mmCIF file of C-alpha atoms in Angstrom:
data_model
loop_
_atom_site.group_PDB
_atom_site.id
_atom_site.type_symbol
_atom_site.label_atom_id
_atom_site.label_comp_id
_atom_site.label_asym_id
_atom_site.label_seq_id
_atom_site.Cartn_x
_atom_site.Cartn_y
_atom_site.Cartn_z
ATOM 1 C CA MET O 20 -1.523 -29.314 -8.346
ATOM 2 C CA TYR O 21 -5.132 -30.129 -7.486
ATOM 3 C CA LYS O 22 -4.685 -28.683 -4.011
ATOM 4 C CA SER O 23 -3.479 -25.341 -5.380
ATOM 5 C CA LEU O 24 -6.376 -25.246 -7.816
ATOM 6 C CA VAL O 25 -8.806 -25.740 -4.945
ATOM 7 C CA LEU O 26 -7.158 -22.976 -2.966
ATOM 8 C CA MET O 27 -7.241 -20.693 -5.969
ATOM 9 C CA SER O 28 -10.911 -21.360 -6.566
ATOM 10 C CA LEU O 29 -11.740 -20.509 -2.945
ATOM 11 C CA GLY O 30 -9.611 -17.388 -2.864
ATOM 12 C CA PHE O 31 -10.659 -13.903 -3.692
ATOM 13 C CA LEU O 32 -8.905 -10.621 -4.124
ATOM 14 C CA THR O 33 -10.222 -7.155 -3.566
ATOM 15 C CA ILE O 34 -8.345 -4.083 -4.653
ATOM 16 C CA LEU O 35 -9.685 -0.600 -4.460
ATOM 17 C CA PRO O 36 -10.152 1.456 -7.609
ATOM 18 C CA ASN O 37 -8.785 4.960 -7.895
ATOM 19 C CA CYS O 38 -5.708 4.232 -5.779
ATOM 20 C CA ALA O 39 -3.544 6.575 -7.780
ATOM 21 C CA GLN O 40 -3.518 9.164 -5.027
ATOM 22 C CA ILE O 41 -0.297 11.123 -5.283
ATOM 23 C CA ILE O 42 -0.072 13.935 -2.800
ATOM 24 C CA PRO O 43 2.768 16.448 -3.055
ATOM 25 C CA THR O 44 3.488 18.069 0.259
ATOM 26 C CA GLN O 45 5.972 19.946 2.388
ATOM 27 C CA SER O 46 8.157 18.212 4.927
ATOM 28 C CA PRO O 47 5.879 16.139 7.181
ATOM 29 C CA PRO O 48 5.944 16.367 10.967
ATOM 30 C CA GLN O 49 8.166 13.996 12.910
ATOM 31 C CA ILE O 50 6.445 11.180 14.814
ATOM 32 C CA THR O 51 7.313 8.672 17.496
ATOM 33 C CA MET O 52 7.234 5.228 15.943
ATOM 34 C CA ASN O 53 5.571 2.148 17.360
ATOM 35 C CA THR O 54 8.217 -0.494 18.013
ATOM 36 C CA ASN O 55 5.990 -3.552 17.564
ATOM 37 C CA LEU O 56 7.372 -5.723 14.784
ATOM 38 C CA ALA O 57 5.481 -8.043 12.498
ATOM 39 C CA SER O 58 6.083 -11.773 12.914
ATOM 40 C CA SER O 59 8.886 -13.207 10.800
ATOM 41 C CA SER O 60 6.450 -14.929 8.441
ATOM 42 C CA ILE O 61 4.609 -11.646 7.786
ATOM 43 C CA ALA O 62 7.961 -9.876 7.426
ATOM 44 C CA ASP O 63 8.929 -12.518 4.823
ATOM 45 C CA LEU O 64 5.710 -11.793 2.920
ATOM 46 C CA GLU O 65 6.476 -8.067 3.021
ATOM 47 C CA LYS O 66 9.946 -8.750 1.609
ATOM 48 C CA ALA O 67 8.339 -10.860 -1.128
ATOM 49 C CA VAL O 68 6.060 -7.958 -2.114
ATOM 50 C CA ASN O 69 9.094 -5.695 -2.415
ATOM 51 C CA GLN O 70 10.956 -8.269 -4.507
ATOM 52 C CA GLN O 71 8.009 -8.775 -6.857
ATOM 53 C CA ILE O 72 7.367 -5.028 -7.199
ATOM 54 C CA ASN O 73 11.063 -4.444 -7.945
ATOM 55 C CA GLN O 74 11.091 -7.286 -10.495
ATOM 56 C CA TYR O 75 8.129 -5.633 -12.193
ATOM 57 C CA ARG O 76 9.842 -2.238 -12.102
ATOM 58 C CA ALA O 77 13.016 -3.793 -13.590
ATOM 59 C CA SER O 78 10.927 -5.197 -16.450
ATOM 60 C CA LYS O 79 9.893 -1.596 -17.190
ATOM 61 C CA LYS O 80 13.517 -0.382 -16.886
ATOM 62 C CA LEU O 81 12.736 1.489 -13.667
ATOM 63 C CA PRO O 82 15.066 1.601 -10.671
ATOM 64 C CA PRO O 83 14.234 -0.528 -7.623
ATOM 65 C CA LEU O 84 12.473 0.875 -4.598
ATOM 66 C CA SER O 85 14.329 0.813 -1.281
ATOM 67 C CA VAL O 86 12.366 -0.217 1.773
ATOM 68 C CA ASP O 87 12.325 2.369 4.551
ATOM 69 C CA ALA O 88 11.370 1.218 8.065
ATOM 70 C CA ARG O 89 9.582 4.496 8.840
ATOM 71 C CA ILE O 90 7.330 4.141 5.803
ATOM 72 C CA THR O 91 6.819 0.431 6.518
ATOM 73 C CA GLN O 92 5.619 1.269 10.008
ATOM 74 C CA GLN O 93 2.831 3.450 8.587
ATOM 75 C CA ALA O 94 1.861 0.756 6.081
ATOM 76 C CA ARG O 95 1.763 -1.907 8.822
ATOM 77 C CA ILE O 96 -0.407 0.237 11.067
ATOM 78 C CA HIS O 97 -2.973 0.650 8.270
ATOM 79 C CA SER O 98 -2.957 -3.061 7.372
ATOM 80 C CA GLU O 99 -3.277 -4.052 11.043
ATOM 81 C CA ASN O 100 -6.157 -1.624 11.510
ATOM 82 C CA MET O 101 -7.963 -3.020 8.469
ATOM 83 C CA ALA O 102 -7.340 -6.649 9.533
ATOM 84 C CA SER O 103 -8.665 -6.010 13.039
ATOM 85 C CA GLY O 104 -11.744 -4.171 11.757
ATOM 86 C CA LYS O 105 -10.672 -0.938 13.452
ATOM 87 C CA VAL O 106 -10.990 0.730 10.040
ATOM 88 C CA LYS O 107 -12.696 -0.454 6.883
ATOM 89 C CA PHE O 108 -10.762 -1.734 3.893
ATOM 90 C CA SER O 109 -10.110 1.576 2.191
ATOM 91 C CA HIS O 110 -7.771 4.487 1.631
ATOM 92 C CA ASP O 111 -9.535 6.412 4.384
ATOM 93 C CA GLY O 112 -6.927 8.239 6.428
ATOM 94 C CA PHE O 113 -4.390 8.305 3.599
ATOM 95 C CA ASP O 114 -3.604 11.984 4.207
ATOM 96 C CA GLY O 115 -2.778 11.196 7.825
ATOM 97 C CA ARG O 116 -0.507 8.293 6.848
ATOM 98 C CA ALA O 117 1.264 10.523 4.333
ATOM 99 C CA LYS O 118 1.778 13.248 6.930
ATOM 100 C CA ALA O 119 3.055 10.692 9.471
ATOM 101 C CA ILE O 120 5.907 9.585 7.210
ATOM 102 C CA ALA O 121 8.863 10.911 9.141
ATOM 103 C CA ILE O 122 11.073 11.857 6.199
ATOM 104 C CA PRO O 123 11.030 14.823 3.796
ATOM 105 C CA TYR O 124 9.352 13.842 0.542
ATOM 106 C CA GLN O 125 8.038 15.255 -2.705
ATOM 107 C CA SER O 126 5.128 12.885 -3.265
ATOM 108 C CA VAL O 127 3.493 9.783 -1.850
ATOM 109 C CA ALA O 128 0.991 7.229 -3.154
ATOM 110 C CA GLU O 129 -0.697 4.140 -1.755
ATOM 111 C CA ASN O 130 -1.871 0.717 -2.931
ATOM 112 C CA VAL O 131 -4.006 -1.545 -0.780
ATOM 113 C CA ALA O 132 -5.238 -5.093 -1.374
ATOM 114 C CA TYR O 133 -7.139 -7.749 0.520
ATOM 115 C CA ASN O 134 -7.331 -11.467 -0.180
ATOM 116 C CA MET O 135 -7.792 -14.870 1.398
ATOM 117 C CA GLY O 136 -7.661 -18.508 0.348
ATOM 118 C CA PHE O 137 -4.714 -18.238 -2.017
ATOM 119 C CA SER O 138 -1.613 -20.372 -1.691
ATOM 120 C CA ASP O 139 0.460 -17.303 -2.597
ATOM 121 C CA PRO O 140 -1.344 -14.218 -1.269
ATOM 122 C CA VAL O 141 1.565 -11.954 -2.193
ATOM 123 C CA ARG O 142 1.591 -12.966 -5.867
ATOM 124 C CA ASN O 143 -2.179 -12.603 -5.930
ATOM 125 C CA ALA O 144 -2.045 -9.054 -4.545
ATOM 126 C CA VAL O 145 0.840 -7.933 -6.790
ATOM 127 C CA ASP O 146 -0.792 -9.456 -9.897
ATOM 128 C CA GLY O 147 -4.021 -7.635 -9.003
ATOM 129 C CA TRP O 148 -2.159 -4.345 -8.717
ATOM 130 C CA ILE O 149 -0.428 -4.915 -12.071
ATOM 131 C CA LYS O 150 -3.822 -5.483 -13.744
ATOM 132 C CA SER O 151 -5.261 -2.257 -12.290
ATOM 133 C CA ASP O 152 -4.436 1.038 -14.046
ATOM 134 C CA GLY O 153 -4.264 3.141 -10.874
ATOM 135 C CA HIS O 154 -2.223 0.633 -8.892
ATOM 136 C CA ARG O 155 0.115 0.017 -11.822
ATOM 137 C CA LYS O 156 0.624 3.783 -12.188
ATOM 138 C CA ASN O 157 1.818 3.874 -8.571
ATOM 139 C CA MET O 158 4.109 0.887 -9.142
ATOM 140 C CA GLU O 159 5.631 2.574 -12.181
ATOM 141 C CA GLY O 160 5.810 6.027 -10.574
ATOM 142 C CA GLN O 161 8.905 8.131 -10.045
ATOM 143 C CA PHE O 162 9.320 6.899 -6.479
ATOM 144 C CA ASN O 163 12.508 5.752 -4.776
ATOM 145 C CA LEU O 164 11.309 4.524 -1.369
ATOM 146 C CA THR O 165 8.574 2.196 -0.229
ATOM 147 C CA GLY O 166 7.023 0.755 2.876
ATOM 148 C CA ILE O 167 5.014 -2.437 2.872
ATOM 149 C CA GLY O 168 2.736 -3.651 5.634
ATOM 150 C CA ILE O 169 0.805 -6.911 5.690
ATOM 151 C CA ALA O 170 -1.537 -8.136 8.406
ATOM 152 C CA LYS O 171 -3.446 -11.420 8.658
ATOM 153 C CA ASN O 172 -6.443 -11.805 10.908
ATOM 154 C CA ALA O 173 -7.911 -14.896 12.611
ATOM 155 C CA LYS O 174 -10.196 -15.507 9.593
ATOM 156 C CA GLY O 175 -7.148 -15.909 7.363
ATOM 157 C CA GLU O 176 -7.688 -12.623 5.545
ATOM 158 C CA TYR O 177 -4.561 -10.807 4.363
ATOM 159 C CA TYR O 178 -4.503 -7.029 4.194
ATOM 160 C CA PHE O 179 -1.765 -5.295 2.210
ATOM 161 C CA THR O 180 -0.699 -1.664 2.236
ATOM 162 C CA GLN O 181 2.167 -0.355 0.115
ATOM 163 C CA LEU O 182 3.217 3.252 0.325
ATOM 164 C CA PHE O 183 5.351 4.746 -2.440
ATOM 165 C CA VAL O 184 7.511 7.781 -1.664
ATOM 166 C CA ARG O 185 9.684 10.115 -3.677
ATOM 167 C CA SER O 186 12.106 11.583 -1.191
ATOM 168 C CA ARG O 187 13.712 14.989 -1.478
#
C-alpha cells in the first residue's frame, strides 16, 4: 500500500481542456495504413482503456464502443508522435487524423491524456477524462466506434489518444 501511495504522489496527469471537438464531415479519403503494431503490454493497456470507457458508458446506460483497427492506427500514430516529441502534447492535427480515418463517418471526437509515475496509468487517464466536462462529453457521445493509442517513451511518460467515431 505504501508503495502505491509513493507512486501516486510522484505521478501527474495532464489532460487538455476543450477536447470536445466533434467534426461532422463527408466520407474521408482512403489511406494506406502503417503495419507497425504496439507491443503486447501497450496493446493490453489500450484494451484496458476500452474496457474502462465501456464500463463508464454502461453506467450511463449507453451502448459499448467497438474498437476499430483503422481508428486505432490513427490514435497510435498521434500518441507515438507526442511521446517521441515529434509533435507537442495537443490536439494539433486533429482535422488530419479525422480525415485519415478510412471509414465513412458522421462525426469524430478526440480525447488525449499524458501521465507518468502512476501504478495504473490507464485508470488515471480515464478518471481524469471523467472529471473533465469536455472529455466526459466525448465519452458519453453518440459514438459507436473507437480507436485507442498509447505510447510510452524512455522517460516513462504515457501518452493516450482516444478517437470516438459515429459511423454511417
